[in-house]
Coordinates of C-alpha atoms and ligand atoms in Angstrom, one line a residue:
X1 CA 21.6 116.7 -181.8
X2 CA 24.9 115.0 -181.6
X3 CA 26.6 111.8 -180.7
X4 CA 28.6 111.5 -177.4
X5 CA 31.7 109.7 -176.3
X6 CA 31.2 108.3 -172.8
X7 CA 33.3 107.0 -169.9
X8 CA 34.4 103.6 -171.3
X9 CA 36.6 105.4 -173.9
X10 CA 38.8 106.7 -171.0
X11 CA 42.2 104.9 -170.9
X12 CA 41.2 102.8 -174.0
X13 CA 41.1 105.3 -176.9
X14 CA 40.8 102.6 -179.5
X15 CA 40.2 105.3 -182.2
X16 CA 38.4 103.0 -184.6
X17 CA 35.7 105.6 -184.5
X18 CA 37.8 108.2 -186.2
X19 CA 38.4 106.8 -189.7
X20 CA 34.6 106.4 -190.4
X21 CA 33.6 109.9 -189.4
X22 CA 32.7 111.8 -192.6
X23 CA 33.0 115.2 -191.0
X24 CA 36.1 114.8 -188.8
X25 CA 34.3 115.8 -185.6
X26 CA 36.5 113.8 -183.2
X27 CA 38.9 115.7 -180.9
X28 CA 41.8 114.1 -179.0
X29 CA 43.0 114.4 -175.5
X30 CA 45.7 112.4 -173.7
X31 CA 43.5 109.3 -172.9
X32 CA 40.0 110.1 -174.2
X33 CA 38.3 111.3 -177.4
X34 CA 35.3 113.6 -177.6
X35 CA 32.9 114.6 -180.4
X36 CA 32.4 118.2 -181.3
X37 CA 28.7 118.7 -181.0
X38 CA 28.8 121.6 -183.5
X39 CA 30.3 119.4 -186.2
X40 CA 28.6 116.0 -185.7
X41 CA 25.9 115.3 -188.3
X42 CA 24.4 112.4 -186.4
X43 CA 25.2 109.8 -189.0
X44 CA 25.8 107.1 -186.3
X45 CA 28.5 105.2 -188.3
X46 CA 30.9 105.5 -185.4
X47 CA 28.7 103.7 -182.9
X48 CA 29.3 100.1 -184.1
X49 CA 33.0 100.8 -184.7
X50 CA 33.9 101.4 -181.1
X51 CA 35.2 98.2 -179.4
X52 CA 34.4 99.8 -176.0
X53 CA 30.8 100.6 -176.9
X54 CA 31.4 104.1 -175.7
X55 CA 29.5 106.1 -178.3
X56 CA 25.8 106.9 -178.1
X57 CA 23.4 109.2 -179.8
X58 CA 22.5 112.0 -177.5
X59 CA 19.0 110.7 -176.9
X60 CA 20.4 107.2 -176.0
X61 CA 23.1 108.2 -173.5
X62 CA 22.6 106.1 -170.3
X63 CA 21.4 108.1 -167.3
X64 CA 24.7 107.7 -165.5
X65 CA 26.6 109.0 -168.5
X66 CA 24.6 112.2 -169.1
X67 CA 27.4 114.3 -167.7
X68 CA 29.4 113.4 -170.8
X69 CA 27.3 115.7 -173.0
X70 CA 28.9 118.6 -171.2
X71 CA 32.3 117.0 -171.1
X72 CA 32.3 116.4 -174.9
X73 CA 31.1 120.0 -175.5
X74 CA 33.6 121.5 -173.2
X75 CA 36.7 119.5 -174.1
X76 CA 36.0 119.7 -177.9
X77 CA 36.6 123.5 -177.6
X78 CA 40.2 122.9 -176.5
X79 CA 41.4 119.6 -177.9
X80 CA 42.8 119.2 -181.5
X81 CA 41.1 117.3 -184.2
X82 CA 42.1 113.7 -184.9
X83 CA 41.3 112.5 -188.4
X84 CA 43.1 109.1 -188.7
X85 CA 42.9 106.0 -186.6
X86 CA 46.0 105.2 -184.6
X87 CA 47.2 102.6 -182.1
X88 CA 45.1 102.3 -179.0
X89 CA 46.6 103.1 -175.6
X90 CA 49.0 100.3 -174.5
X91 CA 46.7 98.8 -171.8
X92 CA 43.4 99.6 -173.6
X93 CA 42.2 96.0 -173.4
X94 CA 42.8 95.8 -169.6
X95 CA 40.8 99.0 -169.1
X96 CA 37.9 98.1 -171.3
X97 CA 34.7 97.9 -169.2
X98 CA 36.4 98.9 -166.0
X99 CA 33.8 101.0 -164.1
X100 CA 34.5 104.4 -162.6
X101 CA 37.1 105.7 -165.0
X102 CA 36.0 109.3 -165.0
X103 CA 38.6 110.0 -162.2
X104 CA 41.3 109.0 -164.7
X105 CA 40.3 111.5 -167.4
X106 CA 43.3 113.6 -168.3
X107 CA 42.6 117.0 -169.8
Ligands
LIG1 FE1 37.1 105.9 -177.7 FE2 35.8 104.0 -178.8 FE3 36.7 105.9 -180.3 S1 37.2 103.7 -177.2 S2 38.5 106.5 -179.3 S3 35.2 106.1 -178.7 S4 36.6 103.7 -180.9

C-alpha cells in the first residue's frame, strides 16, 4: 500500500506535504510531486497538510484519479527526492482546483 499524489498538485506544488514525511518519500518534478510507493509507510500525515487536497491513500483514490497510481510509481523512479518544504509555484493559488490539469504535467 502507498499514498498517492493526484492531479490537483499539478501547477500548484505547495510542498507542505514534504516536511511532515518521516521517510522522505516525495520526489520532485517541474510542476508536480509524486510519492515513491516503495518508500511510503502509509502513515497518512501528509494528507491534511496539502492545501490542494491532492493526496490520498491508495484505497481512497477517486475513480477518475486511479491513473495517478501508475504516474506516481513511474515518475518516482526518475525524479530526485525533495526533503524540505519550499515556496509553491508562483500562480499556485490560481491553479488550485482547476480541473483537467493532467495535460499540464511536465516530466
Ligand atoms: Fe502537491 Fe499538495 Fe504536496 S499540492 S506538493 S501534494 S502539499
